[in-house]
Amino acid sequence: AQKITQTQPGMFVQEKEAVTLDCTYDTSDQSYGLFWYKQPSSGEMIFLIYQGSYDEQNATEGRYSLNFQKARKSANLVISASQLGDSAMYFCAMREAPGNTPLVFGKGTRLSVIA
Amino acid sequence: GAVVSQHPSRVICKSGTSVKIECRSLDFQATTMFWYRQFPKQSLMLMATSNEGSKATYEQGVEKDKFLINHASLTLSTLTVTSAHPEDSSFYICSAREQRGVGTEAFFGQGTRLTVV
């Protein structure tokens, strides 16, 4: 079974608008971490935001926020005030306990920001 | 912040030759590094976990004799693609973390785009 599901292969958003990228996850662990990474066409993986399973507040980092709904096992990424430079692939990932385990990635969502 | 450096960023090799890819943690020690492979328009798939001073742990379906991993020091892991064939052409990327908790981000190398001709 897939541990990370991203159901949107591609999304379009108008510049300066907000966009939500969906992510649901599957785990039986109580302790886990959820991550979002951005991958531009160059291939590098850029860390955006992290949410811990025990965090009560939704994580925010600048224009990025994570809408964490634990009961629904969802961790959607919200990008506010989209910019042309936000066009890229976005991956949701999870790490389960114990801590030194690899990230498991979803299939990604390609975001295109339109001027 | 912590940085992971991967080299080379791009390599073209002839079928049947071997290619070595290096992954270095520049300002922290990494007892464990991870190697991923990414085909075009697909996600990152874990190939193996590289452990300093011991054998790597390979994911199911990954040939350990073809993808040799050596984690010789706390800052260097290498992936050698042996007897490369065109189907090995892909984007290979490594990652490492400083701490063991679930919460610390993984830093990624820049990736290596391998083309086997």
XYZ file of C-alpha atoms in Angstrom:
232
model
C 0.000 0.000 0.000
C 1.201 3.497 -0.774
C 2.314 5.378 2.267
C 2.105 8.810 0.655
C -0.599 9.700 -1.841
C -0.598 12.823 -3.929
C -3.665 12.736 -6.143
C -2.943 15.814 -8.259
C -0.420 15.068 -11.032
C -0.588 18.679 -12.157
C -1.970 21.972 -10.920
C -2.240 25.440 -12.395
C -2.470 28.617 -10.388
C -2.606 32.266 -11.307
C 0.266 34.406 -10.117
C -0.432 35.996 -6.701
C -3.165 33.478 -5.925
C -2.990 30.778 -3.266
C -2.872 27.082 -4.113
C -3.288 23.902 -2.086
C -1.401 20.737 -2.936
C -2.938 17.615 -1.465
C -1.158 14.876 0.450
C -2.527 11.965 2.423
C -0.454 9.440 4.279
C -0.749 6.029 5.805
C 1.034 4.922 8.947
C 0.332 3.025 12.122
C 3.155 4.765 13.978
C 2.326 7.397 16.569
C 5.556 9.278 15.949
C 6.249 10.410 12.419
C 7.269 13.447 10.459
C 5.796 14.930 7.306
C 7.816 16.972 4.852
C 7.332 18.902 1.668
C 10.091 19.351 -0.874
C 10.237 21.393 -4.056
C 12.107 20.089 -7.079
C 12.730 22.585 -9.877
C 13.820 21.446 -13.316
C 17.462 21.468 -12.168
C 16.676 18.412 -10.046
C 17.760 19.670 -6.652
C 15.481 18.900 -3.726
C 14.608 21.984 -1.712
C 13.158 21.504 1.760
C 10.073 23.639 2.330
C 8.304 22.702 5.532
C 8.001 20.073 8.250
C 5.146 18.902 10.480
C 5.615 16.512 13.364
C 2.868 14.114 14.329
C 2.737 15.565 17.826
C 2.728 19.185 16.727
C -0.569 20.788 17.601
C -0.057 23.880 15.501
C 0.082 23.822 11.728
C 3.577 24.511 10.486
C 4.284 27.722 8.615
C 7.389 28.906 6.771
C 7.004 32.198 4.989
C 4.536 31.707 2.145
C 4.258 27.994 2.876
C 1.885 26.516 5.409
C 0.906 22.968 6.107
C -2.731 22.129 6.742
C -2.320 19.150 9.062
C -5.426 17.112 9.749
C -4.251 14.173 11.785
C -7.552 12.322 12.003
C -7.860 12.431 8.226
C -4.164 11.683 7.788
C -3.714 14.597 5.482
C -0.911 17.130 5.245
C -1.753 19.564 2.492
C 0.695 22.263 1.454
C -0.678 25.745 0.987
C 1.365 28.229 -1.023
C 0.152 31.779 -0.704
C 0.776 34.596 -3.158
C 2.137 32.290 -5.858
C 5.125 33.454 -7.849
C 6.371 32.364 -11.260
C 9.393 30.848 -9.531
C 7.110 28.477 -7.657
C 6.608 26.450 -10.837
C 8.170 23.076 -10.023
C 7.460 19.553 -8.839
C 6.343 19.290 -5.228
C 6.802 16.131 -3.213
C 5.198 15.178 0.053
C 7.250 12.778 2.156
C 7.059 10.977 5.458
C 9.509 9.572 7.912
C 8.360 7.039 10.479
C 10.039 6.186 13.753
C 12.705 5.166 14.575
C 14.282 8.367 13.431
C 17.105 7.334 11.186
C 14.903 5.964 8.463
C 14.626 7.228 4.907
C 11.975 9.533 3.604
C 9.214 7.924 1.606
C 7.937 10.149 -1.158
C 4.638 10.596 -2.914
C 4.453 10.722 -6.693
C 4.538 14.474 -6.719
C 2.468 17.321 -8.100
C 3.666 19.537 -10.904
C 2.679 23.110 -10.170
C 2.568 25.650 -12.957
C 2.160 29.300 -12.081
C 0.592 31.376 -14.806
C 1.282 35.078 -15.241
C 22.977 25.153 7.209
C 24.016 21.597 6.578
C 25.014 20.902 3.018
C 25.360 17.737 1.041
C 27.512 17.803 -2.055
C 27.154 15.281 -4.861
C 29.548 14.829 -7.744
C 29.433 14.631 -10.711
C 26.240 16.438 -11.578
C 26.125 14.973 -15.042
C 27.909 12.046 -16.653
C 27.736 10.279 -19.975
C 29.380 6.902 -20.206
C 29.646 4.049 -22.647
C 27.702 0.878 -22.125
C 29.725 -1.639 -20.134
C 31.770 0.885 -18.194
C 31.449 1.769 -14.510
C 30.571 5.126 -13.032
C 31.250 6.338 -9.503
C 29.094 8.974 -7.838
C 30.231 10.677 -4.644
C 28.064 12.084 -1.890
C 29.658 14.204 0.816
C 28.246 15.818 3.909
C 30.185 19.069 4.106
C 29.666 20.307 7.642
C 28.238 17.424 9.592
C 28.847 13.757 10.140
C 26.408 11.332 8.613
C 26.487 7.765 9.829
C 23.726 7.014 7.385
C 23.123 8.257 3.878
C 20.403 7.300 1.456
C 20.562 6.785 -2.285
C 17.541 7.418 -4.459
C 16.844 6.965 -8.132
C 14.406 9.058 -10.103
C 13.153 8.297 -13.582
C 11.765 11.169 -15.686
C 8.483 12.512 -14.371
C 8.467 10.042 -11.517
C 9.094 10.159 -7.824
C 12.239 9.388 -5.873
C 12.607 5.696 -5.195
C 14.884 4.557 -2.416
C 17.631 2.288 -3.691
C 19.690 1.673 -0.599
C 20.718 2.859 2.824
C 24.414 3.459 3.206
C 25.847 2.806 6.661
C 29.284 4.002 7.690
C 31.554 1.083 8.447
C 29.117 -1.620 7.469
C 27.324 -3.042 4.469
C 24.632 -1.096 2.734
C 21.027 -2.176 2.969
C 19.402 -2.509 -0.428
C 15.738 -2.207 -1.264
C 13.940 -5.095 -2.848
C 14.660 -5.336 -6.537
C 17.901 -3.349 -6.438
C 20.905 -5.406 -7.540
C 23.645 -5.002 -4.957
C 26.306 -6.255 -7.358
C 25.335 -3.664 -9.904
C 24.994 -0.712 -7.553
C 27.974 -0.873 -5.224
C 27.796 1.373 -2.208
C 30.751 2.233 -0.021
C 30.417 4.431 3.053
C 34.063 4.733 3.931
C 33.893 7.690 6.296
C 31.389 9.736 8.238
C 31.266 12.293 5.454
C 31.498 10.263 2.260
C 29.362 7.657 0.569
C 29.902 6.476 -2.993
C 27.605 4.732 -5.418
C 29.250 2.846 -8.266
C 27.115 1.751 -11.167
C 28.991 -1.241 -12.553
C 28.814 -2.387 -16.155
C 26.314 0.323 -16.919
C 23.653 -0.208 -19.567
C 21.235 2.232 -21.183
C 18.459 1.159 -18.809
C 20.586 2.457 -15.926
C 20.258 5.963 -17.323
C 18.494 7.937 -14.634
C 18.810 10.689 -12.055
C 20.565 9.521 -8.896
C 20.396 11.596 -5.742
C 21.743 11.099 -2.251
C 20.587 12.471 1.063
C 21.873 12.688 4.611
C 20.711 13.971 7.973
C 22.425 15.222 11.061
C 20.242 13.739 13.750
C 18.208 10.658 14.375
C 14.869 12.141 15.349
C 11.954 11.962 12.935
C 11.853 15.730 12.688
C 15.108 16.776 11.116
C 15.047 17.473 7.436
C 17.039 15.431 5.002
C 19.547 17.385 2.952
C 19.961 16.307 -0.608
C 22.864 16.410 -2.963
C 22.457 18.160 -6.274
C 21.837 14.865 -8.023
C 23.664 13.089 -10.839
C 22.128 12.701 -14.241
C 23.580 9.519 -15.725
C 23.278 8.793 -19.414
C 24.583 5.475 -20.709
C 25.117 5.349 -24.464
